[in-house]
Amino acid sequence: MKFGKEFAAQMVQEWQEAYMNYNLLKTILKDVLRFRRLSAPSPEAAATSHGSLKRRASLYRAFSGLAGRYRGSPRKSEDEVILVSAVQESGGDEHYQTLFLNASDEGGDYELVFFRSLDSEFNKVINFYKEKVEEVMGEADDLSKQMDALIALRIRVDDPVVGGSNIANLPIHGFSSVSESVVHPPINIRNPGWSSMEVIQEVEMSAEANSEDSNKGTNNENYKKDMETFRPASLEVLDVKINVEPETPVSTKKKVILNSNTGLSYSKEGLRKAEELMNQAFVEFYRKLRLLKSYCFLNQLAFSKIMKKYDKITMRKASKSYLNMVDNSYLGSSDEVTKLMERVEAAFVKHFSNGNHRKGMNILRPTPKKERHRITFSMGLFTGCSAALLIALVVIIHARDILNSEGAPQYMDNIFPLYSLFGFVVLHMLMYAANIYFWKRYRINYAFIFGFKQGTELGYREVLLLASGLSVLALGCVISNLDMEMDPRTNSFKAITELIPLALLTLLLVIVFCPFNIIYRSSRFFLIHCAFHCVFAPLYKVTLPDFILADQLTSQVQALRNLEFYICYYGWGDFTTRTNTCSGSRVFESFYFVVAMIPYWFRFLQCLRRLFEEKDSGQAYNGLKYFLIIIAVAARTAYELRMGMALKIFAAATSGAATIMATYWDIVVDWGLLQRDSRNPWLRDKLVIPTKSVYFVAMVLNVILRLAWMQTVLGFRQTPFLHGKALTAIVACLEIIRRGIWNFFRLENEHLNNVGKYRAFKSVPLPFYYENKRI
């Protein structure tokens, strides 16, 4: 792989604009090479191209006088062609600038442009690196104070008393001085035999070690005398509040009604929650340090590669001088990040892994996810089986002329909705797999956006494996159901035949809620967690995965109605004779209304919660959009069940208004497109797909597919060649496809927003804070 591609592949995508623009510099060098090849002077011309000796001497004196303004400029030797120096700016910052000493040579203008661009890229890199190092140093101080409070809280929870003096009065040292800090295991892994005396001994040893480091010249007797009278301030480090109470419906009600803050709880439960937050904070902070170190290394390597390429093209020896400057600059000489990593490792191993170095490092540096050949093989196997079963199903239907048989309408009214549920799920999974494939191809960091734990996110192969496996089960059940009806030997077992869809649904639910670590448990539990937050939307803080899942549910309204039909068909219908009374039940009709509006109601409540917390007026308009959709869905459903011209007019008006507003919101707000004054007219400034026509095609498709859900009020409820249930299923599939397209461009826009703000890490709430500010 060429270095340019490898360099881009290892970038932190949210920081990509802060990296050295290797492709730009490479393009300039290509211009230099092209000019040198075109000019290709003869030996005589080459001898005179350098000008007279007098001219070169005057040029050297001019550059030497200019270089005298720079701090620490080395003297030019015969082989040197550049002078690199740091210019002190008025604000105290250093600005690196390169003087090209052969600018008067033929083609020197191209090389001068190269060095100006090189300096611009280097100053950009070093300024960004300095800013991020200062940021992590501040975060390290905050974490150190947090660790002081956590260690004190651990000791305070045990509340050991020696001679009437509380152990919490002893000195505490956080991870900033981790080598002398208190060795106290986390509460969830604490030894039953860890006694109060052992805690006291550890703290005393810590105090002794600190005193020895700070007073190496004092004798031991004076030190012991000082220690006897040592009495630090009482519980000052614990004069904080704790914010570890989870976001639950109860806590939300307390916050809204009572407007109360959580105080510091000297309990094991409070300690456990604080430890969990600190554990997450350390892991995320260490990940940030690793990526910052990688940023430093990759940029140094890129500067080395580009300068060697320059030397090769121009036959000069400029790389040594420039790379010496890079090595001596803050980018090459700073070791703050490395030291911080060592301190974090030592603190984490000591305080969160009970001294187990391997366990601690496995948490800080999780093993990268590996692609497994068996997943690809299984995916191909199930995909082939699905294709074969689908072909077999078509052949069976055509050979037996099932669609024209007497039982065809009965089958479509009762059995088709049961099996179409699995078709909707499989299609949605296929669209999600396609989304993942294109997100990875265009380097959209979907795992970070969704907040997946590192190493647990599913790739498109895993999603395709699950989708193809479910399709094999569903198609197998459909064919077995048809075969059992046609076979005289099994024709008498009507109940068993009709129970096959229910058995498949039960199996699917068992797999989803299975507590054992099989079939991607972390992903299943993540889905359940987000679904639970959707159900109790106003009572939980709304995160991006929560409202993205709620948006997916709005495209699965027909699947939710099919679930309702499952309950009616097997609960109140006579499934042994393949008949149901659902259409005539007022209870079923009432839930038919409710089920269609539930997903939009979830999104409406999420918008209200975000409006309440974020004070963002855009959420008010978004909530209004979903409220209008709820009215439109209710009107459409009423017209579908009751008919009538008045209902048709009202349904058409509300559906049209909802469609226009939802389409505008999709394209302008969610996708960020249709910006007239952008660099890409009617799109946006930044695009991840180089082919601009893709965006226009996506916008047109979104408009067309948005209109598909109005087929009820437009009168296309049933066609002579297609059953009404089949038409409804096709419209539902079109909506799922539209949602899949929407998913890609929605996350693309979110990713570009992260890139614009250099947002590459999720914020982890810290547990301890003072009244007005976090410690």
Short mmCIF file of N, CA and C in Angstrom, two decimals, residues 1-148:
data_model
loop_
_atom_site.label_atom_id
_atom_site.label_comp_id
_atom_site.label_asym_id
_atom_site.label_seq_id
_atom_site.Cartn_x
_atom_site.Cartn_y
_atom_site.Cartn_z
N MET A 1 0.84 -1.19 0.00
CA MET A 1 0.00 0.00 0.00
C MET A 1 0.88 1.25 0.00
N LYS A 2 0.54 2.24 -0.82
CA LYS A 2 1.29 3.48 -0.86
C LYS A 2 1.11 4.24 0.44
N PHE A 3 2.14 5.07 0.75
CA PHE A 3 2.11 5.75 2.05
C PHE A 3 0.91 6.67 2.17
N GLY A 4 0.53 7.35 1.08
CA GLY A 4 -0.61 8.27 1.15
C GLY A 4 -1.88 7.59 1.61
N LYS A 5 -2.15 6.41 1.06
CA LYS A 5 -3.35 5.67 1.46
C LYS A 5 -3.22 5.13 2.88
N GLU A 6 -2.03 4.65 3.23
CA GLU A 6 -1.82 4.15 4.59
C GLU A 6 -1.93 5.28 5.60
N PHE A 7 -1.44 6.45 5.25
CA PHE A 7 -1.53 7.62 6.11
C PHE A 7 -2.98 8.00 6.35
N ALA A 8 -3.78 8.01 5.29
CA ALA A 8 -5.20 8.35 5.42
C ALA A 8 -5.96 7.29 6.20
N ALA A 9 -5.55 6.03 6.04
CA ALA A 9 -6.25 4.94 6.72
C ALA A 9 -6.04 4.98 8.23
N GLN A 10 -4.92 5.52 8.69
CA GLN A 10 -4.61 5.52 10.13
C GLN A 10 -4.96 6.83 10.81
N MET A 11 -5.54 7.76 10.08
CA MET A 11 -5.92 9.04 10.67
C MET A 11 -7.08 8.87 11.65
N VAL A 12 -7.12 9.76 12.62
CA VAL A 12 -8.34 9.95 13.40
C VAL A 12 -9.27 10.77 12.51
N GLN A 13 -10.36 10.17 12.06
CA GLN A 13 -11.16 10.80 11.00
C GLN A 13 -11.71 12.16 11.41
N GLU A 14 -12.04 12.32 12.69
CA GLU A 14 -12.56 13.61 13.13
C GLU A 14 -11.47 14.69 13.15
N TRP A 15 -10.20 14.27 13.09
CA TRP A 15 -9.09 15.23 13.06
C TRP A 15 -8.45 15.34 11.68
N GLN A 16 -9.08 14.82 10.66
CA GLN A 16 -8.41 14.70 9.38
C GLN A 16 -7.95 16.05 8.81
N GLU A 17 -8.66 17.12 9.13
CA GLU A 17 -8.26 18.43 8.63
C GLU A 17 -7.05 18.99 9.39
N ALA A 18 -6.73 18.40 10.55
CA ALA A 18 -5.59 18.87 11.33
C ALA A 18 -4.30 18.13 10.98
N TYR A 19 -4.39 17.07 10.20
CA TYR A 19 -3.19 16.34 9.77
C TYR A 19 -2.51 17.09 8.64
N MET A 20 -1.25 16.76 8.42
CA MET A 20 -0.53 17.32 7.29
C MET A 20 -1.22 16.89 5.99
N ASN A 21 -1.41 17.84 5.10
CA ASN A 21 -2.06 17.54 3.82
C ASN A 21 -1.03 16.93 2.88
N TYR A 22 -0.84 15.64 3.04
CA TYR A 22 0.21 14.95 2.28
C TYR A 22 -0.08 14.98 0.78
N ASN A 23 -1.30 14.83 0.41
CA ASN A 23 -1.66 14.81 -1.02
C ASN A 23 -1.40 16.16 -1.68
N LEU A 24 -1.64 17.26 -0.94
CA LEU A 24 -1.37 18.59 -1.49
C LEU A 24 0.12 18.77 -1.77
N LEU A 25 0.94 18.43 -0.81
CA LEU A 25 2.39 18.57 -0.99
C LEU A 25 2.89 17.63 -2.08
N LYS A 26 2.33 16.46 -2.16
CA LYS A 26 2.72 15.54 -3.20
C LYS A 26 2.35 16.08 -4.58
N THR A 27 1.20 16.74 -4.67
CA THR A 27 0.79 17.34 -5.95
C THR A 27 1.76 18.44 -6.36
N ILE A 28 2.20 19.25 -5.40
CA ILE A 28 3.16 20.31 -5.71
C ILE A 28 4.48 19.71 -6.19
N LEU A 29 4.91 18.63 -5.55
CA LEU A 29 6.14 17.98 -5.98
C LEU A 29 6.00 17.40 -7.39
N LYS A 30 4.81 16.95 -7.73
CA LYS A 30 4.59 16.47 -9.10
C LYS A 30 4.74 17.60 -10.10
N ASP A 31 4.28 18.81 -9.71
CA ASP A 31 4.47 19.96 -10.58
C ASP A 31 5.95 20.29 -10.74
N VAL A 32 6.70 20.17 -9.64
CA VAL A 32 8.15 20.40 -9.71
C VAL A 32 8.79 19.39 -10.65
N LEU A 33 8.42 18.13 -10.50
CA LEU A 33 8.98 17.08 -11.34
C LEU A 33 8.61 17.29 -12.80
N ARG A 34 7.36 17.70 -13.06
CA ARG A 34 6.91 17.92 -14.43
C ARG A 34 7.68 19.06 -15.08
N PHE A 35 7.92 20.13 -14.31
CA PHE A 35 8.67 21.26 -14.85
C PHE A 35 10.11 20.87 -15.15
N ARG A 36 10.72 20.10 -14.25
CA ARG A 36 12.13 19.72 -14.45
C ARG A 36 12.27 18.81 -15.66
N ARG A 37 11.27 17.97 -15.87
CA ARG A 37 11.33 17.09 -17.05
C ARG A 37 11.13 17.88 -18.35
N LEU A 38 10.23 18.87 -18.32
CA LEU A 38 9.98 19.65 -19.52
C LEU A 38 11.15 20.56 -19.86
N SER A 39 11.74 21.15 -18.81
CA SER A 39 12.86 22.05 -19.08
C SER A 39 14.09 21.28 -19.53
N ALA A 40 14.48 20.24 -18.79
CA ALA A 40 15.61 19.35 -19.13
C ALA A 40 16.71 20.10 -19.85
N PRO A 41 17.43 20.99 -19.19
CA PRO A 41 18.45 21.80 -19.86
C PRO A 41 19.64 20.97 -20.30
N SER A 42 20.33 21.46 -21.33
CA SER A 42 21.57 20.82 -21.80
C SER A 42 22.67 21.04 -20.78
N PRO A 43 23.78 20.30 -20.87
CA PRO A 43 24.87 20.49 -19.91
C PRO A 43 25.39 21.92 -19.88
N GLU A 44 25.48 22.59 -21.08
CA GLU A 44 25.96 23.97 -21.10
C GLU A 44 25.00 24.90 -20.38
N ALA A 45 23.70 24.68 -20.65
CA ALA A 45 22.70 25.52 -19.97
C ALA A 45 22.68 25.28 -18.48
N ALA A 46 22.90 24.01 -18.10
CA ALA A 46 22.91 23.70 -16.68
C ALA A 46 24.07 24.38 -15.97
N ALA A 47 25.21 24.54 -16.72
CA ALA A 47 26.38 25.16 -16.11
C ALA A 47 26.16 26.64 -15.86
N THR A 48 25.37 27.29 -16.73
CA THR A 48 25.14 28.72 -16.59
C THR A 48 23.84 29.06 -15.86
N SER A 49 23.04 28.02 -15.58
CA SER A 49 21.72 28.29 -14.97
C SER A 49 21.84 28.82 -13.56
N HIS A 50 22.97 28.54 -12.90
CA HIS A 50 23.12 28.99 -11.52
C HIS A 50 23.53 30.45 -11.43
N GLY A 51 23.79 31.08 -12.60
CA GLY A 51 24.17 32.49 -12.58
C GLY A 51 25.64 32.66 -12.26
N SER A 52 26.05 33.87 -12.27
CA SER A 52 27.46 34.16 -12.00
C SER A 52 27.76 34.00 -10.53
N LEU A 53 29.06 33.88 -10.24
CA LEU A 53 29.48 33.74 -8.85
C LEU A 53 29.13 34.98 -8.05
N LYS A 54 29.25 36.13 -8.73
CA LYS A 54 28.94 37.38 -8.04
C LYS A 54 27.47 37.44 -7.65
N ARG A 55 26.60 37.01 -8.56
CA ARG A 55 25.16 37.01 -8.28
C ARG A 55 24.83 36.07 -7.14
N ARG A 56 25.42 34.88 -7.13
CA ARG A 56 25.15 33.91 -6.05
C ARG A 56 25.64 34.44 -4.71
N ALA A 57 26.80 35.13 -4.73
CA ALA A 57 27.34 35.67 -3.47
C ALA A 57 26.41 36.74 -2.91
N SER A 58 25.92 37.62 -3.79
CA SER A 58 25.00 38.67 -3.33
C SER A 58 23.69 38.06 -2.82
N LEU A 59 23.23 37.01 -3.51
CA LEU A 59 22.00 36.33 -3.06
C LEU A 59 22.21 35.70 -1.69
N TYR A 60 23.38 35.11 -1.49
CA TYR A 60 23.66 34.48 -0.19
C TYR A 60 23.71 35.52 0.92
N ARG A 61 24.33 36.70 0.65
CA ARG A 61 24.41 37.74 1.66
C ARG A 61 23.01 38.25 2.02
N ALA A 62 22.15 38.34 1.00
CA ALA A 62 20.78 38.80 1.27
C ALA A 62 20.03 37.83 2.16
N PHE A 63 20.18 36.53 1.82
CA PHE A 63 19.48 35.52 2.64
C PHE A 63 20.09 35.42 4.04
N SER A 64 21.43 35.64 4.14
CA SER A 64 22.07 35.56 5.44
C SER A 64 21.60 36.69 6.34
N GLY A 65 21.45 37.91 5.73
CA GLY A 65 20.95 39.03 6.52
C GLY A 65 19.53 38.79 6.99
N LEU A 66 18.70 38.18 6.10
CA LEU A 66 17.32 37.86 6.48
C LEU A 66 17.27 36.79 7.55
N ALA A 67 18.16 35.81 7.42
CA ALA A 67 18.18 34.72 8.40
C ALA A 67 18.65 35.19 9.75
N GLY A 68 19.42 36.34 9.79
CA GLY A 68 19.89 36.84 11.09
C GLY A 68 18.77 37.25 12.00
N ARG A 69 17.61 37.50 11.42
CA ARG A 69 16.47 37.87 12.26
C ARG A 69 15.91 36.68 13.02
N TYR A 70 16.22 35.48 12.56
CA TYR A 70 15.65 34.28 13.16
C TYR A 70 16.51 33.81 14.32
N ARG A 71 15.89 33.27 15.29
CA ARG A 71 16.57 32.78 16.48
C ARG A 71 17.23 31.44 16.18
N GLY A 72 18.51 31.35 16.49
CA GLY A 72 19.22 30.07 16.40
C GLY A 72 19.38 29.56 15.00
N SER A 73 19.53 30.40 13.97
CA SER A 73 19.68 29.93 12.60
C SER A 73 21.08 29.39 12.40
N PRO A 74 21.23 28.15 11.89
CA PRO A 74 22.55 27.58 11.66
C PRO A 74 23.21 28.22 10.45
N ARG A 75 24.50 28.14 10.43
CA ARG A 75 25.25 28.70 9.32
C ARG A 75 25.14 27.79 8.10
N LYS A 76 25.03 28.39 6.92
CA LYS A 76 24.82 27.65 5.69
C LYS A 76 26.13 27.04 5.22
N SER A 77 26.04 25.75 4.89
CA SER A 77 27.17 25.07 4.27
C SER A 77 26.92 24.98 2.76
N GLU A 78 27.88 24.45 2.06
CA GLU A 78 27.76 24.39 0.61
C GLU A 78 26.59 23.52 0.17
N ASP A 79 26.29 22.46 0.91
CA ASP A 79 25.23 21.54 0.51
C ASP A 79 23.85 22.00 0.94
N GLU A 80 23.78 22.98 1.84
CA GLU A 80 22.48 23.39 2.35
C GLU A 80 21.74 24.22 1.31
N VAL A 81 20.45 23.94 1.21
CA VAL A 81 19.60 24.72 0.29
C VAL A 81 18.47 25.41 1.04
N ILE A 82 18.30 25.14 2.32
CA ILE A 82 17.24 25.77 3.10
C ILE A 82 17.79 26.19 4.46
N LEU A 83 17.16 27.19 5.02
CA LEU A 83 17.37 27.60 6.41
C LEU A 83 16.02 27.57 7.10
N VAL A 84 15.91 26.77 8.14
CA VAL A 84 14.65 26.63 8.87
C VAL A 84 14.83 27.23 10.25
N SER A 85 13.96 28.16 10.60
CA SER A 85 14.09 28.84 11.88
C SER A 85 12.71 29.08 12.47
N ALA A 86 12.72 29.34 13.78
CA ALA A 86 11.49 29.63 14.51
C ALA A 86 11.43 31.12 14.77
N VAL A 87 10.39 31.77 14.30
CA VAL A 87 10.19 33.20 14.48
C VAL A 87 9.26 33.41 15.66
N GLN A 88 9.69 34.23 16.61
CA GLN A 88 8.88 34.50 17.78
C GLN A 88 7.83 35.55 17.43
N GLU A 89 6.57 35.19 17.57
CA GLU A 89 5.50 36.12 17.24
C GLU A 89 5.17 36.98 18.44
N SER A 90 4.34 38.00 18.21
CA SER A 90 4.01 38.96 19.27
C SER A 90 3.28 38.29 20.43
N GLY A 91 2.47 37.28 20.12
CA GLY A 91 1.72 36.60 21.18
C GLY A 91 2.53 35.61 21.97
N GLY A 92 3.79 35.43 21.64
CA GLY A 92 4.64 34.48 22.34
C GLY A 92 4.74 33.14 21.66
N ASP A 93 3.92 32.90 20.64
CA ASP A 93 3.97 31.63 19.93
C ASP A 93 5.10 31.62 18.92
N GLU A 94 5.54 30.42 18.59
CA GLU A 94 6.59 30.26 17.60
C GLU A 94 5.98 29.93 16.25
N HIS A 95 6.55 30.54 15.23
CA HIS A 95 6.09 30.31 13.86
C HIS A 95 7.30 29.87 13.05
N TYR A 96 7.24 28.66 12.53
CA TYR A 96 8.38 28.11 11.79
C TYR A 96 8.31 28.55 10.33
N GLN A 97 9.49 28.96 9.82
CA GLN A 97 9.57 29.46 8.46
C GLN A 97 10.84 28.94 7.80
N THR A 98 10.73 28.56 6.54
CA THR A 98 11.84 28.00 5.78
C THR A 98 12.27 28.98 4.69
N LEU A 99 13.57 29.24 4.65
CA LEU A 99 14.14 30.05 3.58
C LEU A 99 14.75 29.14 2.54
N PHE A 100 14.25 29.23 1.32
CA PHE A 100 14.80 28.44 0.22
C PHE A 100 15.89 29.27 -0.46
N LEU A 101 17.13 28.81 -0.39
CA LEU A 101 18.27 29.59 -0.82
C LEU A 101 18.51 29.53 -2.32
N ASN A 102 17.83 28.65 -3.02
CA ASN A 102 18.01 28.52 -4.47
C ASN A 102 16.77 28.96 -5.24
N ALA A 103 16.10 29.97 -4.72
CA ALA A 103 14.87 30.43 -5.36
C ALA A 103 15.11 31.03 -6.73
N SER A 104 16.35 31.48 -6.98
CA SER A 104 16.64 32.09 -8.28
C SER A 104 16.92 31.06 -9.37
N ASP A 105 17.06 29.80 -8.98
CA ASP A 105 17.28 28.76 -9.98
C ASP A 105 16.05 28.60 -10.86
N GLU A 106 16.26 28.01 -12.02
CA GLU A 106 15.14 27.76 -12.93
C GLU A 106 14.18 26.76 -12.27
N GLY A 107 12.94 27.12 -12.21
CA GLY A 107 11.95 26.27 -11.54
C GLY A 107 11.94 26.46 -10.04
N GLY A 108 12.70 27.44 -9.53
CA GLY A 108 12.74 27.66 -8.09
C GLY A 108 11.42 28.14 -7.52
N ASP A 109 10.61 28.79 -8.37
CA ASP A 109 9.30 29.25 -7.89
C ASP A 109 8.44 28.08 -7.43
N TYR A 110 8.50 26.97 -8.15
CA TYR A 110 7.72 25.79 -7.75
C TYR A 110 8.19 25.27 -6.39
N GLU A 111 9.50 25.22 -6.21
CA GLU A 111 10.04 24.74 -4.94
C GLU A 111 9.74 25.71 -3.81
N LEU A 112 9.72 27.01 -4.12
CA LEU A 112 9.37 27.99 -3.10
C LEU A 112 7.92 27.80 -2.64
N VAL A 113 7.04 27.53 -3.59
CA VAL A 113 5.64 27.24 -3.25
C VAL A 113 5.56 25.99 -2.37
N PHE A 114 6.39 25.01 -2.68
CA PHE A 114 6.39 23.78 -1.89
C PHE A 114 6.77 24.07 -0.44
N PHE A 115 7.83 24.83 -0.23
CA PHE A 115 8.28 25.09 1.14
C PHE A 115 7.32 25.99 1.89
N ARG A 116 6.68 26.91 1.20
CA ARG A 116 5.66 27.72 1.87
C ARG A 116 4.49 26.85 2.32
N SER A 117 4.06 25.95 1.46
CA SER A 117 2.98 25.03 1.83
C SER A 117 3.42 24.09 2.94
N LEU A 118 4.69 23.66 2.88
CA LEU A 118 5.21 22.77 3.91
C LEU A 118 5.22 23.46 5.27
N ASP A 119 5.66 24.73 5.30
CA ASP A 119 5.66 25.48 6.55
C ASP A 119 4.25 25.68 7.07
N SER A 120 3.33 25.97 6.17
CA SER A 120 1.94 26.17 6.58
C SER A 120 1.37 24.89 7.21
N GLU A 121 1.66 23.75 6.60
CA GLU A 121 1.17 22.48 7.15
C GLU A 121 1.83 22.17 8.49
N PHE A 122 3.12 22.45 8.60
CA PHE A 122 3.81 22.14 9.86
C PHE A 122 3.31 23.02 11.00
N ASN A 123 3.12 24.31 10.72
CA ASN A 123 2.60 25.19 11.76
C ASN A 123 1.19 24.81 12.16
N LYS A 124 0.38 24.37 11.19
CA LYS A 124 -0.97 23.90 11.51
C LYS A 124 -0.92 22.68 12.43
N VAL A 125 -0.05 21.73 12.09
CA VAL A 125 0.07 20.51 12.88
C VAL A 125 0.55 20.80 14.29
N ILE A 126 1.59 21.61 14.40
CA ILE A 126 2.17 21.84 15.72
C ILE A 126 1.24 22.67 16.60
N ASN A 127 0.51 23.62 16.02
CA ASN A 127 -0.46 24.39 16.81
C ASN A 127 -1.59 23.52 17.32
N PHE A 128 -2.08 22.63 16.46
CA PHE A 128 -3.14 21.73 16.88
C PHE A 128 -2.63 20.79 17.98
N TYR A 129 -1.40 20.30 17.80
CA TYR A 129 -0.84 19.37 18.79
C TYR A 129 -0.66 20.07 20.14
N LYS A 130 -0.16 21.30 20.12
CA LYS A 130 0.00 22.03 21.37
C LYS A 130 -1.34 22.24 22.06
N GLU A 131 -2.35 22.61 21.27
CA GLU A 131 -3.68 22.84 21.83
C GLU A 131 -4.22 21.58 22.49
N LYS A 132 -4.07 20.44 21.83
CA LYS A 132 -4.59 19.20 22.38
C LYS A 132 -3.79 18.75 23.61
N VAL A 133 -2.47 18.98 23.60
CA VAL A 133 -1.66 18.61 24.78
C VAL A 133 -2.07 19.45 25.98
N GLU A 134 -2.27 20.75 25.77
CA GLU A 134 -2.74 21.60 26.86
C GLU A 134 -4.11 21.13 27.36
N GLU A 135 -4.94 20.69 26.44
CA GLU A 135 -6.27 20.21 26.82
C GLU A 135 -6.17 18.95 27.69
N VAL A 136 -5.33 17.99 27.27
CA VAL A 136 -5.22 16.76 28.06
C VAL A 136 -4.51 17.00 29.38
N MET A 137 -3.62 17.98 29.45
CA MET A 137 -2.99 18.30 30.72
C MET A 137 -4.02 18.84 31.71
N GLY A 138 -4.92 19.68 31.21
CA GLY A 138 -6.00 20.15 32.08
C GLY A 138 -6.92 19.02 32.51
N GLU A 139 -7.23 18.11 31.59
CA GLU A 139 -8.06 16.97 31.95
C GLU A 139 -7.34 16.07 32.96
N ALA A 140 -6.02 15.96 32.83
CA ALA A 140 -5.26 15.15 33.78
C ALA A 140 -5.35 15.73 35.18
N ASP A 141 -5.31 17.05 35.29
CA ASP A 141 -5.46 17.67 36.61
C ASP A 141 -6.85 17.38 37.19
N ASP A 142 -7.86 17.46 36.35
CA ASP A 142 -9.22 17.16 36.82
C ASP A 142 -9.33 15.71 37.28
N LEU A 143 -8.77 14.80 36.50
CA LEU A 143 -8.81 13.39 36.88
C LEU A 143 -8.04 13.14 38.17
N SER A 144 -6.94 13.87 38.36
CA SER A 144 -6.17 13.71 39.59
C SER A 144 -7.00 14.11 40.81
N LYS A 145 -7.72 15.23 40.70
CA LYS A 145 -8.59 15.65 41.81
C LYS A 145 -9.73 14.65 42.01
N GLN A 146 -10.26 14.14 40.91
CA GLN A 146 -11.31 13.13 41.01
C GLN A 146 -10.80 11.89 41.73
N MET A 147 -9.57 11.49 41.41
CA MET A 147 -9.01 10.30 42.06
C MET A 147 -8.77 10.56 43.54
N ASP A 148 -8.35 11.78 43.91
CA ASP A 148 -8.21 12.11 45.33
C ASP A 148 -9.52 11.90 46.06
#
